[in-house]
JSON list of C-alpha atoms in Angstrom, two decimals:
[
{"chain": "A", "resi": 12, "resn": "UNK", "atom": "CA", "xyz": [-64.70, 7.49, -114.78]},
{"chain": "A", "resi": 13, "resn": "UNK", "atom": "CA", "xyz": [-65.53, 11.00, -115.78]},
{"chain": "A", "resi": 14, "resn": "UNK", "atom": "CA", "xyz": [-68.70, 11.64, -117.53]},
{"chain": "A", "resi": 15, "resn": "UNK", "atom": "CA", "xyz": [-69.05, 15.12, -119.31]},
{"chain": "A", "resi": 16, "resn": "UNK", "atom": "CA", "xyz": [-72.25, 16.69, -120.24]},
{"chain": "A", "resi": 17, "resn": "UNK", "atom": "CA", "xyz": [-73.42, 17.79, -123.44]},
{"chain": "A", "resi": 18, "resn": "UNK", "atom": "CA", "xyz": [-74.06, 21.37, -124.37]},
{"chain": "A", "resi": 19, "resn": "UNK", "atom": "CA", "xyz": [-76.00, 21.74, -127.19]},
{"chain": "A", "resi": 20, "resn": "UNK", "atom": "CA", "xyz": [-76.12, 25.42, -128.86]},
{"chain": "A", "resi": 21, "resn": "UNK", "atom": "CA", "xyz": [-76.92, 26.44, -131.94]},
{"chain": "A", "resi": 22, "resn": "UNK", "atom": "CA", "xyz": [-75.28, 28.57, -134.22]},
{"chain": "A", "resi": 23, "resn": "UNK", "atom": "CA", "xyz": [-77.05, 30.47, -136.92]},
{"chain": "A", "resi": 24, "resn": "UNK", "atom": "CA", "xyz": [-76.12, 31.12, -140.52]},
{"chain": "A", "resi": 25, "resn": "UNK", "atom": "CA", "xyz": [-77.57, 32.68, -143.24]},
{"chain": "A", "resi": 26, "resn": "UNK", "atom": "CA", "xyz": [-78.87, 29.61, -145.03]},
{"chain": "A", "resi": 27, "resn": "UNK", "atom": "CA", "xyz": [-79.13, 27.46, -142.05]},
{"chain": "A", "resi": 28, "resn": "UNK", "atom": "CA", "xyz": [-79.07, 27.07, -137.97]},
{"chain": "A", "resi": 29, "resn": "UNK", "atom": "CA", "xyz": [-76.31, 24.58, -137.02]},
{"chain": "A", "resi": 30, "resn": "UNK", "atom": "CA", "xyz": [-77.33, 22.88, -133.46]},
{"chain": "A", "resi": 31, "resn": "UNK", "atom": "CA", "xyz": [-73.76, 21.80, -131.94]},
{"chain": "A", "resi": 32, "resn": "UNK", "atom": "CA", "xyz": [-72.77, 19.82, -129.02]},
{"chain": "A", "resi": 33, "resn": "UNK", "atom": "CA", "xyz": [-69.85, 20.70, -126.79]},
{"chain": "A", "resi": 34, "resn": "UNK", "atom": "CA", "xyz": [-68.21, 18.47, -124.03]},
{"chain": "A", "resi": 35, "resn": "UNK", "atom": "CA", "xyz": [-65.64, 20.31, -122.11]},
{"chain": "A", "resi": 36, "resn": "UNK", "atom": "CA", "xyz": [-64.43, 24.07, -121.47]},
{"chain": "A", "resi": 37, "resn": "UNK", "atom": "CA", "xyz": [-64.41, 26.69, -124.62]},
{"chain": "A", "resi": 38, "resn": "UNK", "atom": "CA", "xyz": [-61.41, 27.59, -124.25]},
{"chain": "A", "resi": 39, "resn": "UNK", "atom": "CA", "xyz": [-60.21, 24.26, -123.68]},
{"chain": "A", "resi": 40, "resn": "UNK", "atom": "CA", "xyz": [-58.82, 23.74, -119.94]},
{"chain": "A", "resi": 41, "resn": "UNK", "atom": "CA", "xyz": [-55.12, 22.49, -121.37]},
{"chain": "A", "resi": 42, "resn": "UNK", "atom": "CA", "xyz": [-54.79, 24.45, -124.53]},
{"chain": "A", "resi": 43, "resn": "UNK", "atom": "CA", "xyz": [-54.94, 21.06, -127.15]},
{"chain": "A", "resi": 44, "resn": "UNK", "atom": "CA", "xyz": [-57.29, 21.71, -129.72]},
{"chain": "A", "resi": 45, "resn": "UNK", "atom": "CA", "xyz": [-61.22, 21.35, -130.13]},
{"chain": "A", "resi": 46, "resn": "UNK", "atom": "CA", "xyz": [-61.17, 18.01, -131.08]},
{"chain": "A", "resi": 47, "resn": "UNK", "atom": "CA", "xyz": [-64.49, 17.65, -133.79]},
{"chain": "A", "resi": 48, "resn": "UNK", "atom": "CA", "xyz": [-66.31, 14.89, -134.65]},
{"chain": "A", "resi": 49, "resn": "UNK", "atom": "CA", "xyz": [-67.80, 15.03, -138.12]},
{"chain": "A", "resi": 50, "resn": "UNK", "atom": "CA", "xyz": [-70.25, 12.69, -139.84]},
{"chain": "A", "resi": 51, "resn": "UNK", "atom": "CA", "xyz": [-72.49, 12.53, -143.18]},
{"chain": "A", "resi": 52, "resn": "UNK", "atom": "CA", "xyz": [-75.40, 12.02, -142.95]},
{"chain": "A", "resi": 53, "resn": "UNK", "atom": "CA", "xyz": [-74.28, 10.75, -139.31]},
{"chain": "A", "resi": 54, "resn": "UNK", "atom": "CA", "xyz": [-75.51, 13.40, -136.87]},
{"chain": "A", "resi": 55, "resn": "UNK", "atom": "CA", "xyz": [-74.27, 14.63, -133.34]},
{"chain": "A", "resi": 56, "resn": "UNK", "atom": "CA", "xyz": [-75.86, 11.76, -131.70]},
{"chain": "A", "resi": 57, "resn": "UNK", "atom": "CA", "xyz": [-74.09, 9.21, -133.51]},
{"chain": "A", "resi": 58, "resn": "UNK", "atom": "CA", "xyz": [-70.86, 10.17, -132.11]},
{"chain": "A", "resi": 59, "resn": "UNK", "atom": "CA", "xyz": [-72.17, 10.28, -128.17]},
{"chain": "A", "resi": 60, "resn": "UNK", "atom": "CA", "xyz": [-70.32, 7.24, -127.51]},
{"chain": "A", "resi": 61, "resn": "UNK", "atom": "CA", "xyz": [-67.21, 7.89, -129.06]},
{"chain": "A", "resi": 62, "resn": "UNK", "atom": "CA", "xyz": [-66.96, 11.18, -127.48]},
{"chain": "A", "resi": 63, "resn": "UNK", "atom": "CA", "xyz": [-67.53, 9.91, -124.04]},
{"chain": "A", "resi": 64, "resn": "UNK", "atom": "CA", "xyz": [-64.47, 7.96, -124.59]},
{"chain": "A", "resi": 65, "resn": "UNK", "atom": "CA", "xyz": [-62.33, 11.33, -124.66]},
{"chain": "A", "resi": 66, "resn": "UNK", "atom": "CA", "xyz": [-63.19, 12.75, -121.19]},
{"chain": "A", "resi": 67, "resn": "UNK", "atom": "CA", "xyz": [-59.70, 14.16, -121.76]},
{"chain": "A", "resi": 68, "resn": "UNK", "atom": "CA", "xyz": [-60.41, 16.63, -124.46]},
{"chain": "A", "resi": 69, "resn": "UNK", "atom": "CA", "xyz": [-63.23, 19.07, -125.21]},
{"chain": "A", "resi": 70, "resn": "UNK", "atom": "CA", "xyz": [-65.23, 17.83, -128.21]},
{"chain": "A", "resi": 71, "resn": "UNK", "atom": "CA", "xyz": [-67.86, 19.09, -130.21]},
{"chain": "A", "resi": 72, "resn": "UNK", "atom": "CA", "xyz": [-70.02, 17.45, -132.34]},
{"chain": "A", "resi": 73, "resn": "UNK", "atom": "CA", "xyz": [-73.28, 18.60, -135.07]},
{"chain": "A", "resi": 74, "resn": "UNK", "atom": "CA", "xyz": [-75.73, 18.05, -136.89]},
{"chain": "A", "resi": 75, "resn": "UNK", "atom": "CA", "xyz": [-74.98, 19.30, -140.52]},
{"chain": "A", "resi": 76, "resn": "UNK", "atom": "CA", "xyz": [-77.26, 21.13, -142.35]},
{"chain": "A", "resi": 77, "resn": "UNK", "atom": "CA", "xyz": [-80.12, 19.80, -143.81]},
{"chain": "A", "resi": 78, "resn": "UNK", "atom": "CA", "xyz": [-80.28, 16.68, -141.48]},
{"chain": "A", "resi": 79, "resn": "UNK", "atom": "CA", "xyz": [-81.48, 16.04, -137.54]},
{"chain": "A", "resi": 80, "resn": "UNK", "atom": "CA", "xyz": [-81.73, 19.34, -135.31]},
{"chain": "A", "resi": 81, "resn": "UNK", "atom": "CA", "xyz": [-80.44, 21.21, -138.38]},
{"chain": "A", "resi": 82, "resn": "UNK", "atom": "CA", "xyz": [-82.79, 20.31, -140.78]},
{"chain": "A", "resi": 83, "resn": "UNK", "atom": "CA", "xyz": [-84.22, 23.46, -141.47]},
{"chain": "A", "resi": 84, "resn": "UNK", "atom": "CA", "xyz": [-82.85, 25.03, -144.30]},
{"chain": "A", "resi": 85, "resn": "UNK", "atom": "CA", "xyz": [-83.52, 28.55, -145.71]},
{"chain": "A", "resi": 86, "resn": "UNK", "atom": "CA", "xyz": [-81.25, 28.43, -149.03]},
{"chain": "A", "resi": 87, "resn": "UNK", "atom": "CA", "xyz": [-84.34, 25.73, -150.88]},
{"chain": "A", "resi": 88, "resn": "UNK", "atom": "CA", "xyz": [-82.36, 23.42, -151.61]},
{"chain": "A", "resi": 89, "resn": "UNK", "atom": "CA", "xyz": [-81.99, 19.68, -150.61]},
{"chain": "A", "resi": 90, "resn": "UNK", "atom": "CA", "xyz": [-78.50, 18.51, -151.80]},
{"chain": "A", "resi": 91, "resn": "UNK", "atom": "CA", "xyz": [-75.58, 17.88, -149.77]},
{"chain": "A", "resi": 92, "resn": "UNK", "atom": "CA", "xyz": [-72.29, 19.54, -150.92]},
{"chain": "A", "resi": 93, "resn": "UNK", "atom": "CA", "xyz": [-68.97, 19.12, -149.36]},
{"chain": "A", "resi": 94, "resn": "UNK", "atom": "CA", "xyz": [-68.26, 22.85, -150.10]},
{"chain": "A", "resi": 95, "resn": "UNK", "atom": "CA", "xyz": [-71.21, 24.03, -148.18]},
{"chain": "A", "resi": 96, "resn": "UNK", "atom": "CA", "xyz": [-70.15, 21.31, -145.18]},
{"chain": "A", "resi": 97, "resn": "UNK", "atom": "CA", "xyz": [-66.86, 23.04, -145.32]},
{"chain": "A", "resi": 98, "resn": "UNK", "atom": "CA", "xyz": [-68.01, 26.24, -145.04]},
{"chain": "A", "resi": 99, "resn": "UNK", "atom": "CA", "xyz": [-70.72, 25.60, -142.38]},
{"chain": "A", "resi": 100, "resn": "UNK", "atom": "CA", "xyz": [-67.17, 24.10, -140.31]},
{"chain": "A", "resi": 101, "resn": "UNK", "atom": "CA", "xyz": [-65.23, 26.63, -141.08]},
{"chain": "A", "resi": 102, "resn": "UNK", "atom": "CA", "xyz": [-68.05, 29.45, -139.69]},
{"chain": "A", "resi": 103, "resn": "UNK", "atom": "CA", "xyz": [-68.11, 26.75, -136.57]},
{"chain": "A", "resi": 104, "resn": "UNK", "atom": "CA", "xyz": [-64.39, 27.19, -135.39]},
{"chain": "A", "resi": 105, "resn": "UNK", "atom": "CA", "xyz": [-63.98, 30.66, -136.00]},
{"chain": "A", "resi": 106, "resn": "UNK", "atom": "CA", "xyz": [-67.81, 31.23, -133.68]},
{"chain": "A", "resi": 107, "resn": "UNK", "atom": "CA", "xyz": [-65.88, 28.92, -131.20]},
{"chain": "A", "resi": 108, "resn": "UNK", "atom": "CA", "xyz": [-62.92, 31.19, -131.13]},
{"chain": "A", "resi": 109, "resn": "UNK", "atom": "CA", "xyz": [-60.99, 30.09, -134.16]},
{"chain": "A", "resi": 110, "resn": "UNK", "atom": "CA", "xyz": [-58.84, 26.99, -135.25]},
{"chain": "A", "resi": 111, "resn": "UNK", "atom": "CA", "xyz": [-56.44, 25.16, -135.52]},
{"chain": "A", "resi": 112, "resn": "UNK", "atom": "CA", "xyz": [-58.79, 22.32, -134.59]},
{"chain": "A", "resi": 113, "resn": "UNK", "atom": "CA", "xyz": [-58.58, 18.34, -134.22]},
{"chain": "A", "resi": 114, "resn": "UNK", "atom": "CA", "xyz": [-61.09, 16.71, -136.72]},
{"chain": "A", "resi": 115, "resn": "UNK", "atom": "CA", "xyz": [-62.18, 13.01, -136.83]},
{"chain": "A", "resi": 116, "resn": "UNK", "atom": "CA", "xyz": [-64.13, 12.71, -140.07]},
{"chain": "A", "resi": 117, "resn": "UNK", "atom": "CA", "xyz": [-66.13, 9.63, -140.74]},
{"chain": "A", "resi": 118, "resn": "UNK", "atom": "CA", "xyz": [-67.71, 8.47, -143.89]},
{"chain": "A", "resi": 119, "resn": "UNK", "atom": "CA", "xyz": [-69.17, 12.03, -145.55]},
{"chain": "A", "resi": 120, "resn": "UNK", "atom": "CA", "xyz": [-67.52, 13.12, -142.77]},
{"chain": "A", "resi": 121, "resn": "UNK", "atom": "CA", "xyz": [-64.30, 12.89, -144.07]},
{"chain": "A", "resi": 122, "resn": "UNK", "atom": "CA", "xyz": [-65.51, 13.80, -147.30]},
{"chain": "A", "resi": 123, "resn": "UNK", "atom": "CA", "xyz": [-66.41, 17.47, -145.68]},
{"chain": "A", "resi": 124, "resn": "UNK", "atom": "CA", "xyz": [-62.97, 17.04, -143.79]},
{"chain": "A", "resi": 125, "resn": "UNK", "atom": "CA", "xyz": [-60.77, 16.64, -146.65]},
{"chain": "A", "resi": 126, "resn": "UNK", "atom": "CA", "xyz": [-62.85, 19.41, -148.63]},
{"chain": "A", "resi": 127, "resn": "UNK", "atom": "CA", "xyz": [-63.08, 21.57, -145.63]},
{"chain": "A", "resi": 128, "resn": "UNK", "atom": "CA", "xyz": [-58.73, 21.21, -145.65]},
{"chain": "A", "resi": 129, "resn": "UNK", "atom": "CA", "xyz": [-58.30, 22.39, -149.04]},
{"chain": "A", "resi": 130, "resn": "UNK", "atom": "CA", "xyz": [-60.58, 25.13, -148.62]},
{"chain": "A", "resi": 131, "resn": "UNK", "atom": "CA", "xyz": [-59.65, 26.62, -145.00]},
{"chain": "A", "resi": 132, "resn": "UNK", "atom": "CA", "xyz": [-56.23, 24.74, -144.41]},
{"chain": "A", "resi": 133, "resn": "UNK", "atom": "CA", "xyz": [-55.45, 26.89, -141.22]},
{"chain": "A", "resi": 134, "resn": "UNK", "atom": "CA", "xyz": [-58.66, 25.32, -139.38]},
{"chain": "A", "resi": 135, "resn": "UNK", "atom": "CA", "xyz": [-57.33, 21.87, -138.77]},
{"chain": "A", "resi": 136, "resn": "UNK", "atom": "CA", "xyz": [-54.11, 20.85, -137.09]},
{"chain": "A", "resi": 137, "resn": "UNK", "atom": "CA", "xyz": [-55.20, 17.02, -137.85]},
{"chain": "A", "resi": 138, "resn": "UNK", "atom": "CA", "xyz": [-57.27, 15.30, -139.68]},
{"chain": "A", "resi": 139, "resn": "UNK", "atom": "CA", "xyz": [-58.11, 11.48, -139.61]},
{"chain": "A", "resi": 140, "resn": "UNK", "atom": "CA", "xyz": [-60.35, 10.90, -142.88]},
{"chain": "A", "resi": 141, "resn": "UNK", "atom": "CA", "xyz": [-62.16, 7.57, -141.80]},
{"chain": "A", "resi": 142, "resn": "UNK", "atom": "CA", "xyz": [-63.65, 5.66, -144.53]},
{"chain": "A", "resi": 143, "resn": "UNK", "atom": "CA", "xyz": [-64.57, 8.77, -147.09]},
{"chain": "A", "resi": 144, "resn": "UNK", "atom": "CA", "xyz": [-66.61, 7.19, -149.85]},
{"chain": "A", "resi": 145, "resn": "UNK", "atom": "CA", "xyz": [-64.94, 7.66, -153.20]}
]
């Protein structure tokens, strides 16, 4: 069994810095897509054991703003908005060299996912919207 280590970077935007995780090469070894593991208000570490279980693909996971090692925030304010999630994404992929990426969205997650599709539809090759709340 292959184990791969975390990297955890940050990436920072005007409003907020956006700590990431990334298992795998950048670009990735076989050319398949980032895959990206998305949560709300799940953060990186919620997904450690699901990502271990791709030691096949490079994934990267976060923490999105406003919540665990991206909890600062510089804009004031305290609500969560599937727009902003999108956009915070969207300034992810293109920092890691641009989409199309692989997205498993989960809960809010997939709330961000499906918003994050409508808004930057050339990001995401797939997305699997698990359980968005409606």
């Amino acid at each position: 069994e292959t184990t791969v280590t975390a990297q955890t970077q940050t990436l920072e935007l005007p409003d907020v810095d956006l700590t990431y995780d990334v298992r795998g090469p950048i670009p990735t070894a076989d050319g398949r897509p980032l895959l990206l593991m998305i949560g709300q208000p799940m953060q990186a570490d919620g997904f450690a054991d699901l990502a271990a279980q791709f030691p096949d693909r490079t994934v990267v996971t976060y923490d999105p703003r406003g919540l665990g090692r991206s909890s600062v925030r510089r804009d004031d304010r305290f609500d969560q908005r599937p727009e902003d999630q999108a956009a915070d994404l969207h300034a992810l992929v293109e920092h890691l060299g641009g989409g199309p990426v692989d997205v498993f969205g989960s809960s809010g997650g997939a709330v961000a996912g499906l918003t994050w599709v409508s808004l930057h539809p050339d990001d995401v090759a797939t997305l699997v919207a698990h359980e968005p709340p409606s």
